[in-house]
CSV table of C-alpha atoms and ligand atoms in Angstrom, one decimal:
chain,number,residue,atom,x,y,z
A,1,UNK,CA,39.9,83.5,63.8
A,2,UNK,CA,39.0,87.0,63.0
A,3,UNK,CA,42.2,88.8,62.5
A,4,UNK,CA,41.1,90.6,65.5
A,5,UNK,CA,41.6,88.5,67.9
A,6,UNK,CA,44.6,86.5,65.9
A,7,UNK,CA,46.4,89.5,67.2
A,8,UNK,CA,45.8,89.3,70.4
A,9,UNK,CA,47.1,85.8,70.1
A,10,UNK,CA,49.8,85.1,68.0
A,11,UNK,CA,50.7,81.4,67.9
A,12,UNK,CA,53.9,81.1,69.2
A,13,UNK,CA,55.5,77.9,69.2
A,14,UNK,CA,58.1,79.8,71.9
A,15,UNK,CA,58.1,76.7,74.8
A,16,UNK,CA,58.4,80.3,77.0
A,17,UNK,CA,58.8,78.5,81.0
A,18,UNK,CA,57.3,80.6,82.9
A,19,UNK,CA,54.9,81.6,80.3
A,20,UNK,CA,55.1,84.9,79.6
A,21,UNK,CA,52.1,86.9,78.8
A,22,UNK,CA,54.2,89.0,76.7
A,23,UNK,CA,57.3,87.2,74.5
A,24,UNK,CA,60.2,87.8,76.3
A,25,UNK,CA,63.7,89.4,75.0
A,26,UNK,CA,65.7,87.1,73.9
A,27,UNK,CA,68.6,89.2,73.8
A,28,UNK,CA,71.7,86.9,73.2
A,29,UNK,CA,73.6,87.0,69.9
A,30,UNK,CA,74.0,83.2,70.9
A,31,UNK,CA,73.0,80.0,72.4
A,32,UNK,CA,75.4,77.3,74.1
A,33,UNK,CA,75.5,74.1,72.3
A,34,UNK,CA,74.8,70.2,75.2
A,35,UNK,CA,78.0,69.3,72.8
A,36,UNK,CA,79.4,70.0,69.3
A,37,UNK,CA,77.3,67.5,67.2
A,38,UNK,CA,74.1,68.5,69.5
A,39,UNK,CA,72.5,71.3,68.7
A,40,UNK,CA,69.6,72.6,70.2
A,41,UNK,CA,66.4,74.9,67.7
A,42,UNK,CA,68.8,78.1,67.8
A,43,UNK,CA,72.5,78.4,67.7
A,44,UNK,CA,73.1,82.3,66.6
A,45,UNK,CA,70.7,85.1,66.0
A,46,UNK,CA,71.7,85.7,62.7
A,47,UNK,CA,70.0,82.8,61.4
A,48,UNK,CA,67.2,82.1,64.6
A,49,UNK,CA,66.3,83.6,67.2
A,50,UNK,CA,63.6,83.4,69.6
A,51,UNK,CA,61.6,86.5,69.7
A,52,UNK,CA,61.9,87.0,66.1
A,53,UNK,CA,61.1,83.3,65.5
A,54,UNK,CA,57.5,84.3,67.5
A,55,UNK,CA,57.2,87.4,65.1
A,56,UNK,CA,57.5,85.5,62.2
A,57,UNK,CA,55.2,83.4,62.8
A,58,UNK,CA,52.9,85.5,63.9
A,59,UNK,CA,53.7,87.4,60.3
A,60,UNK,CA,52.5,84.4,58.8
A,61,UNK,CA,49.9,83.6,60.2
A,62,UNK,CA,48.6,88.2,59.2
A,63,UNK,CA,49.2,87.4,55.8
A,64,UNK,CA,48.2,83.8,54.9
A,65,UNK,CA,52.1,82.9,53.7
A,66,UNK,CA,53.5,79.4,54.4
A,67,UNK,CA,56.2,81.7,56.3
A,68,UNK,CA,57.4,85.5,56.8
A,69,UNK,CA,60.4,87.4,57.3
A,70,UNK,CA,61.7,90.0,59.1
A,71,UNK,CA,63.7,92.1,58.4
A,72,UNK,CA,66.4,95.4,59.7
A,73,UNK,CA,63.8,97.6,57.5
A,74,UNK,CA,61.6,97.6,54.2
A,75,UNK,CA,64.3,97.6,52.1
A,76,UNK,CA,66.1,95.4,53.2
A,77,UNK,CA,63.2,93.2,53.1
A,78,UNK,CA,62.9,94.0,49.2
A,79,UNK,CA,66.2,94.1,49.1
A,80,UNK,CA,66.1,90.4,49.9
A,81,UNK,CA,63.3,90.0,47.6
A,82,UNK,CA,65.2,91.0,45.3
A,83,UNK,CA,68.4,88.5,45.3
A,84,UNK,CA,65.9,86.0,43.5
A,85,UNK,CA,66.8,87.3,40.6
A,86,UNK,CA,70.0,87.1,37.5
A,87,UNK,CA,72.5,89.2,36.2
A,88,UNK,CA,70.0,88.9,32.4
A,89,UNK,CA,67.3,88.5,34.0
A,90,UNK,CA,64.4,91.6,34.3
A,91,UNK,CA,62.5,92.7,36.8
A,92,UNK,CA,59.6,95.5,35.5
A,93,UNK,CA,57.8,97.8,37.8
A,94,UNK,CA,54.9,99.7,38.3
A,95,UNK,CA,55.5,103.4,37.5
A,96,UNK,CA,54.8,104.7,40.8
A,97,UNK,CA,56.7,103.7,43.0
A,98,UNK,CA,58.3,104.8,46.3
A,99,UNK,CA,61.4,106.6,46.1
A,100,UNK,CA,64.1,103.8,47.8
A,101,UNK,CA,62.3,101.5,46.2
A,102,UNK,CA,63.1,103.0,42.5
A,103,UNK,CA,67.0,104.0,43.3
A,104,UNK,CA,67.8,99.9,45.0
A,105,UNK,CA,66.1,99.2,40.9
A,106,UNK,CA,67.4,101.9,38.9
A,107,UNK,CA,71.0,102.1,40.8
A,108,UNK,CA,71.9,99.1,42.9
A,109,UNK,CA,70.2,96.3,40.4
A,110,UNK,CA,71.2,97.5,37.6
A,111,UNK,CA,74.7,97.1,38.3
A,112,UNK,CA,74.3,93.5,39.2
A,113,UNK,CA,73.1,93.5,35.3
A,114,UNK,CA,69.8,92.4,35.9
A,115,UNK,CA,67.2,95.0,33.5
A,116,UNK,CA,64.9,96.8,35.2
A,117,UNK,CA,61.8,98.4,33.3
A,118,UNK,CA,59.2,100.7,34.9
A,119,UNK,CA,55.1,100.0,33.0
A,120,UNK,CA,51.6,101.4,33.8
A,121,UNK,CA,50.6,98.6,35.8
A,122,UNK,CA,47.7,99.9,36.1
A,123,UNK,CA,47.2,98.9,32.4
A,124,UNK,CA,47.0,94.3,32.5
A,125,UNK,CA,47.0,94.6,28.1
A,126,UNK,CA,50.3,97.0,28.7
A,127,UNK,CA,51.8,94.7,31.6
A,128,UNK,CA,51.3,91.6,29.2
A,129,UNK,CA,53.4,93.0,26.2
A,130,UNK,CA,55.9,94.7,28.1
A,131,UNK,CA,56.5,90.8,29.2
A,132,UNK,CA,59.8,89.5,27.2
A,133,UNK,CA,61.5,86.8,27.8
A,134,UNK,CA,64.0,87.9,30.8
A,135,UNK,CA,60.5,89.1,33.0
A,136,UNK,CA,61.3,87.6,36.4
A,137,UNK,CA,60.2,89.5,38.8
A,138,UNK,CA,57.2,91.7,38.3
A,139,UNK,CA,56.8,94.6,41.2
A,140,UNK,CA,54.0,96.3,42.0
A,141,UNK,CA,52.5,98.6,45.5
A,142,UNK,CA,48.6,98.6,45.7
A,143,UNK,CA,47.4,101.6,46.3
A,144,UNK,CA,51.2,102.8,44.9
A,145,UNK,CA,53.5,105.7,47.0
A,146,UNK,CA,51.7,108.2,46.7
A,147,UNK,CA,49.9,108.5,43.6
A,148,UNK,CA,47.4,105.4,45.4
A,149,UNK,CA,46.3,104.4,41.5
A,150,UNK,CA,45.6,101.2,42.8
A,151,UNK,CA,46.3,97.6,40.3
A,152,UNK,CA,44.8,94.8,39.7
A,153,UNK,CA,46.3,92.2,41.9
A,154,UNK,CA,44.6,88.8,40.9
A,155,UNK,CA,44.3,89.7,36.8
A,156,UNK,CA,48.8,90.4,37.1
A,157,UNK,CA,48.7,87.6,39.3
A,158,UNK,CA,47.4,84.8,36.6
A,159,UNK,CA,49.5,86.7,33.8
A,160,UNK,CA,52.4,86.1,36.3
A,161,UNK,CA,51.3,82.2,36.1
A,162,UNK,CA,51.3,82.0,32.7
A,163,UNK,CA,54.7,83.0,31.7
A,164,UNK,CA,56.8,81.9,35.1
A,165,UNK,CA,56.9,84.9,36.7
A,166,UNK,CA,57.4,85.9,40.0
A,167,UNK,CA,54.9,88.4,41.0
A,168,UNK,CA,55.0,90.3,44.3
A,169,UNK,CA,53.7,93.1,45.5
A,170,UNK,CA,54.4,95.6,48.6
A,171,UNK,CA,51.4,96.0,51.0
A,172,UNK,CA,52.9,98.7,52.8
A,173,UNK,CA,50.2,101.4,51.9
A,174,UNK,CA,47.5,99.1,53.8
A,175,UNK,CA,48.9,95.9,55.5
A,176,UNK,CA,47.5,92.9,55.7
A,177,UNK,CA,44.5,94.0,58.6
A,178,UNK,CA,43.0,95.4,55.1
A,179,UNK,CA,44.9,93.5,51.8
A,180,UNK,CA,46.4,89.6,51.4
A,181,UNK,CA,47.8,89.8,48.5
A,182,UNK,CA,49.3,85.9,49.1
A,183,UNK,CA,45.4,85.2,48.8
A,184,UNK,CA,44.6,86.9,45.4
A,185,UNK,CA,47.6,85.1,43.8
A,186,UNK,CA,50.9,86.9,44.6
A,187,UNK,CA,54.2,84.9,45.2
A,188,UNK,CA,54.9,87.2,47.9
A,189,UNK,CA,53.9,90.2,49.6
A,190,UNK,CA,56.1,93.0,51.0
A,191,UNK,CA,55.9,95.2,54.5
A,192,UNK,CA,57.4,98.7,55.7
A,193,UNK,CA,56.3,97.1,58.9
A,194,UNK,CA,58.1,100.4,60.4
A,195,UNK,CA,54.7,101.9,58.8
A,196,UNK,CA,51.0,101.3,60.3
A,197,UNK,CA,52.6,97.5,61.6
A,198,UNK,CA,54.6,98.5,64.1
A,199,UNK,CA,52.4,102.0,63.8
A,200,UNK,CA,53.8,104.0,66.8
A,201,UNK,CA,57.0,105.6,64.4
A,202,UNK,CA,60.1,104.4,66.5
A,203,UNK,CA,60.4,100.8,65.2
A,204,UNK,CA,62.3,100.7,61.4
A,205,UNK,CA,61.6,96.5,60.9
A,206,UNK,CA,59.9,95.1,56.7
A,207,UNK,CA,58.6,91.9,56.1
A,208,UNK,CA,58.2,89.7,53.8
A,209,UNK,CA,56.0,86.7,53.0
A,210,UNK,CA,55.4,84.1,51.1
A,211,UNK,CA,53.2,81.2,49.0
A,212,UNK,CA,55.5,78.6,48.2
A,213,UNK,CA,57.7,77.1,51.3
A,214,UNK,CA,60.2,76.3,47.9
A,215,UNK,CA,60.0,80.8,47.9
A,216,UNK,CA,61.0,80.1,51.8
A,217,UNK,CA,63.8,77.9,51.8
A,218,UNK,CA,65.0,80.8,48.9
A,219,UNK,CA,64.3,84.0,50.9
A,220,UNK,CA,65.3,82.4,54.6
A,221,UNK,CA,69.4,81.5,53.0
A,222,UNK,CA,68.8,84.9,51.9
A,223,UNK,CA,68.3,86.3,55.6
A,224,UNK,CA,70.7,83.8,57.1
A,225,UNK,CA,73.7,85.0,54.3
A,226,UNK,CA,74.0,88.2,54.3
A,227,UNK,CA,72.8,89.3,58.1
A,228,UNK,CA,69.8,91.8,58.4
A,229,UNK,CA,67.4,90.0,60.2
A,230,UNK,CA,65.6,91.8,62.5
A,231,UNK,CA,67.5,92.8,66.5
A,232,UNK,CA,65.1,90.4,68.8
A,233,UNK,CA,64.5,94.3,70.9
A,234,UNK,CA,62.9,95.6,67.7
A,235,UNK,CA,61.3,92.2,67.1
A,236,UNK,CA,59.6,92.7,70.9
A,237,UNK,CA,58.8,96.5,70.0
A,238,UNK,CA,56.8,95.4,66.7
A,239,UNK,CA,55.2,92.1,68.5
A,240,UNK,CA,54.0,95.1,70.7
A,241,UNK,CA,52.8,97.3,67.7
A,242,UNK,CA,50.7,94.2,66.3
A,243,UNK,CA,49.0,94.4,69.3
A,244,UNK,CA,47.0,97.3,68.4
A,245,UNK,CA,46.6,97.2,64.7
A,246,UNK,CA,42.9,96.7,64.2
A,247,UNK,CA,41.5,99.9,66.4
A,248,UNK,CA,45.2,102.3,65.2
A,249,UNK,CA,44.0,100.9,61.4
A,250,UNK,CA,40.2,101.5,61.9
A,251,UNK,CA,40.7,104.8,64.1
A,252,UNK,CA,43.6,106.3,61.4
A,253,UNK,CA,41.3,105.2,58.0
A,254,UNK,CA,38.3,106.7,59.4
A,255,UNK,CA,39.6,110.4,60.0
A,256,UNK,CA,41.2,109.1,56.6
A,257,UNK,CA,37.6,109.5,54.5
A,258,UNK,CA,36.5,112.7,56.6
A,259,UNK,CA,39.4,114.7,56.1
A,260,UNK,CA,39.4,113.4,52.4
A,261,UNK,CA,35.7,114.2,51.7
A,262,UNK,CA,36.0,117.4,53.4
A,263,UNK,CA,39.5,118.8,51.5
A,264,UNK,CA,37.8,117.3,47.8
A,265,UNK,CA,35.0,120.4,48.3
A,266,UNK,CA,37.9,122.7,49.8
A,267,UNK,CA,38.6,125.4,47.3
A,268,UNK,CA,42.4,125.6,47.9
A,269,UNK,CA,42.0,121.4,46.9
A,270,UNK,CA,43.2,121.2,43.3
A,271,UNK,CA,42.3,117.4,43.8
A,272,UNK,CA,42.3,114.5,46.4
A,273,UNK,CA,44.0,111.2,45.5
A,274,UNK,CA,42.3,108.9,47.9
A,275,UNK,CA,41.1,104.9,46.5
A,276,UNK,CA,38.0,105.3,49.6
A,277,UNK,CA,36.7,109.1,47.8
A,278,UNK,CA,34.5,107.3,44.9
A,279,UNK,CA,35.9,109.4,42.1
A,280,UNK,CA,38.8,108.3,42.3
A,281,UNK,CA,39.5,106.2,39.5
A,282,UNK,CA,40.2,102.4,41.0
A,283,UNK,CA,37.6,102.8,43.5
A,284,UNK,CA,35.1,99.9,42.5
A,285,UNK,CA,38.6,97.5,42.2
A,286,UNK,CA,40.2,98.7,45.2
A,287,UNK,CA,37.3,97.5,47.6
A,288,UNK,CA,36.5,94.7,45.1
A,289,UNK,CA,40.6,93.5,46.3
A,290,UNK,CA,40.9,94.4,49.5
A,291,UNK,CA,38.7,95.3,52.9
A,292,UNK,CA,39.5,98.7,54.0
A,293,UNK,CA,41.3,102.1,52.0
A,294,UNK,CA,44.2,103.2,54.9
A,295,UNK,CA,45.1,106.2,55.9
A,296,UNK,CA,47.3,108.2,54.0
A,297,UNK,CA,45.3,110.9,51.7
A,298,UNK,CA,47.5,112.5,49.0
A,299,UNK,CA,46.8,115.9,47.1
A,300,UNK,CA,47.1,118.3,44.7
A,301,UNK,CA,47.7,122.2,45.7
A,302,UNK,CA,48.3,123.5,41.7
A,303,UNK,CA,51.9,124.6,42.4
A,304,UNK,CA,55.1,123.0,44.4
A,305,UNK,CA,55.4,126.6,46.1
A,306,UNK,CA,52.0,126.4,47.7
A,307,UNK,CA,52.2,122.4,48.2
A,308,UNK,CA,55.2,123.7,50.3
A,309,UNK,CA,53.1,126.1,52.0
A,310,UNK,CA,50.8,124.4,53.6
A,311,UNK,CA,53.6,121.8,54.6
A,312,UNK,CA,54.7,124.5,57.1
A,313,UNK,CA,51.7,125.7,58.4
A,314,UNK,CA,50.5,123.0,59.4
A,315,UNK,CA,50.5,121.8,63.6
A,316,UNK,CA,49.7,118.9,64.8
A,317,UNK,CA,50.2,117.7,61.4
A,318,UNK,CA,54.4,117.4,62.0
A,319,UNK,CA,56.9,117.2,59.0
A,320,UNK,CA,58.7,113.6,58.5
A,321,UNK,CA,59.4,111.8,55.0
A,322,UNK,CA,57.2,108.9,56.9
A,323,UNK,CA,53.9,107.5,57.7
A,324,UNK,CA,51.4,105.0,59.2
A,325,UNK,CA,52.5,106.1,63.2
A,326,UNK,CA,49.1,106.5,65.2
A,327,UNK,CA,50.7,110.7,64.9
A,328,UNK,CA,49.8,111.7,62.1
A,329,UNK,CA,52.5,113.7,59.1
A,330,UNK,CA,52.2,115.6,56.4
A,331,UNK,CA,55.2,116.1,54.0
A,332,UNK,CA,56.0,117.1,50.8
A,333,UNK,CA,56.9,113.5,48.4
A,334,UNK,CA,59.0,115.0,46.5
A,335,UNK,CA,61.9,116.8,47.9
A,336,UNK,CA,61.2,113.9,50.7
A,337,UNK,CA,60.5,110.4,50.6
A,338,UNK,CA,60.8,111.2,47.3
A,339,UNK,CA,63.9,112.9,46.3
A,340,UNK,CA,65.9,109.5,46.2
A,341,UNK,CA,64.0,109.7,42.3
A,342,UNK,CA,66.2,112.7,40.8
A,343,UNK,CA,64.9,116.2,39.1
A,344,UNK,CA,65.6,115.1,35.8
A,345,UNK,CA,63.2,111.2,36.1
A,346,UNK,CA,60.4,112.5,38.6
A,347,UNK,CA,60.7,115.7,35.0
A,348,UNK,CA,59.5,112.0,33.0
A,349,UNK,CA,57.5,110.5,35.3
A,350,UNK,CA,55.2,113.0,35.3
A,351,UNK,CA,56.0,113.1,39.3
A,352,UNK,CA,53.3,116.1,40.7
A,353,UNK,CA,55.7,118.8,43.2
A,354,UNK,CA,52.3,119.7,44.4
A,355,UNK,CA,51.9,116.5,46.4
A,356,UNK,CA,51.4,117.5,49.8
A,357,UNK,CA,51.2,113.9,50.9
A,358,UNK,CA,49.5,113.6,54.8
A,359,UNK,CA,49.2,110.6,56.4
A,360,UNK,CA,45.7,110.6,59.3
A,361,UNK,CA,46.3,109.9,63.0
A,362,UNK,CA,44.7,108.1,65.6
A,363,UNK,CA,43.9,112.3,67.5
A,364,UNK,CA,40.7,113.8,66.8
A,365,UNK,CA,39.7,114.8,64.0
A,366,UNK,CA,37.8,118.2,64.7
A,367,UNK,CA,41.6,119.6,65.3
A,368,UNK,CA,43.0,117.8,62.6
A,369,UNK,CA,40.4,119.3,60.0
A,370,UNK,CA,41.4,123.0,62.6
A,371,UNK,CA,44.4,122.9,62.0
A,372,UNK,CA,44.1,122.1,57.9
A,373,UNK,CA,41.3,124.4,57.0
A,374,UNK,CA,43.9,127.5,59.4
A,375,UNK,CA,47.0,126.2,57.2
A,376,UNK,CA,44.9,126.0,54.3
A,377,UNK,CA,43.7,129.5,54.8
A,378,UNK,CA,46.9,130.6,55.1
A,379,UNK,CA,47.0,130.1,51.9
A,380,UNK,CA,44.5,132.4,50.8
A,381,UNK,CA,45.6,134.5,53.2
A,382,UNK,CA,49.8,134.7,51.5
A,383,UNK,CA,48.0,134.7,47.6
A,384,UNK,CA,45.5,137.9,49.0
A,385,UNK,CA,48.4,139.7,51.0
A,386,UNK,CA,51.5,138.7,49.4
A,387,UNK,CA,50.9,136.8,46.0
A,388,UNK,CA,54.6,137.1,44.7
A,389,UNK,CA,56.0,133.9,47.5
A,390,UNK,CA,53.7,131.7,45.7
A,391,UNK,CA,53.5,130.7,42.0
A,392,UNK,CA,49.3,130.8,40.1
A,393,UNK,CA,48.2,128.0,40.1
A,394,UNK,CA,48.6,126.0,38.0
A,395,UNK,CA,44.9,126.8,35.3
A,396,UNK,CA,43.0,124.1,36.8
A,397,UNK,CA,43.6,120.0,35.9
A,398,UNK,CA,40.1,118.4,35.8
A,399,UNK,CA,40.8,116.6,38.3
A,400,UNK,CA,39.2,113.2,36.9
A,401,UNK,CA,42.0,113.3,33.7
A,402,UNK,CA,44.3,114.4,36.6
A,403,UNK,CA,43.5,111.4,38.6
A,404,UNK,CA,43.2,108.8,35.4
A,405,UNK,CA,46.4,110.2,34.2
A,406,UNK,CA,48.2,109.6,37.7
B,501,PLP,N1,57.7,100.7,50.8
B,501,PLP,C1,56.7,101.3,51.2
B,501,PLP,C2,55.8,102.0,49.4
B,501,PLP,C3,57.2,102.3,51.4
B,501,PLP,O1,56.5,104.0,51.9
B,501,PLP,C4,58.8,102.5,52.4
B,501,PLP,C5,59.7,103.4,53.3
B,501,PLP,O2,58.9,104.3,52.9
B,501,PLP,C6,59.8,101.7,53.1
B,501,PLP,C7,59.1,100.6,51.0
B,501,PLP,C8,60.5,101.1,52.7
B,501,PLP,O3,60.8,100.8,53.8
B,501,PLP,P1,62.0,101.5,55.0
B,501,PLP,O4,62.0,102.9,55.5
B,501,PLP,O5,60.9,100.7,56.8
B,501,PLP,O6,63.0,100.8,55.1
């Protein structure tokens, strides 16, 4: 079955006497038992709930995992994966990383005696050199958020197998519609389902999918022990959102590619980060390991003031910290999604403050371009009439150099 079909026909083991065509919401915290000894399939919703089971079975099928688990947010999912680590272990994470993951790794895991180091995972040799005898997990995003760097999943999976390291991929930027890291050798895949999987900016959710039963046992244990599983109503919204995943994402990607091309040739834009452009240094590798380029674009504008001005000038692209919704949004990562990386750390990492992140929705692309080009014209106007309001753009860095440096 192709994924588009699978989305409409979840492999539910739910034994519903009324054969409801939409999964019912089992809004019940506990389930009655016939006797003190005889336990049915469910006893308490923290441990298991039929609506959540229906969702988790569908997620296991879509991610190609042995099992999948639904959490109350992406960060809850990520936290649970890090429970596989113990004091004395080391986590190696990619340099360009979602701000919330950076905060968890650098300010929470380190309190538990776990060492965290950041490495350029786009360079497999650099990762091999960074591995120590304590390295127990490698964590990547590909494409990464927000610089869209591409890491070779198969090459790192091989390296991790050699060293008995748990290899985790945060696949939020693509969803299982476009990329299946578990099929490429990853052990664990996580998603912030708040983004594409739920798809309407109305639900917070997270997913962990694992390749082996052994890891499934551990993740299931922690999910129950720590009580961060997804609630029944949210599981229902998640299931409903999934039904339209393929049509939403096809349209979002089509729009994103058109906008990336138009922005790439606009004189006000210094650089466009989008693996769908042939000029992106990771384009070929990305095309080999996935089936789509996503619908998030990052654009560099030369200065933080120019980037802020653009963000504040669009009308259809609303200023929102998230991405992946059917509605287009715009953000300034350095003060929004990545604000949890302290300014000094951002500077050390060379995190660009002139970066604008666009999440492209399903609107008519002509309207989206009209909105963006008007906002870009506003930049030209301010520059001509009130240049003191905007810092001059940094001396234009060759696009290729800038992309590679990211
Ligand atoms: N991973 C990535 C790549 C993200 O962008 C985010 C949120 O923006 C998360 C994880 C965290 O997900 P959530 O906000 O659902 O907790």
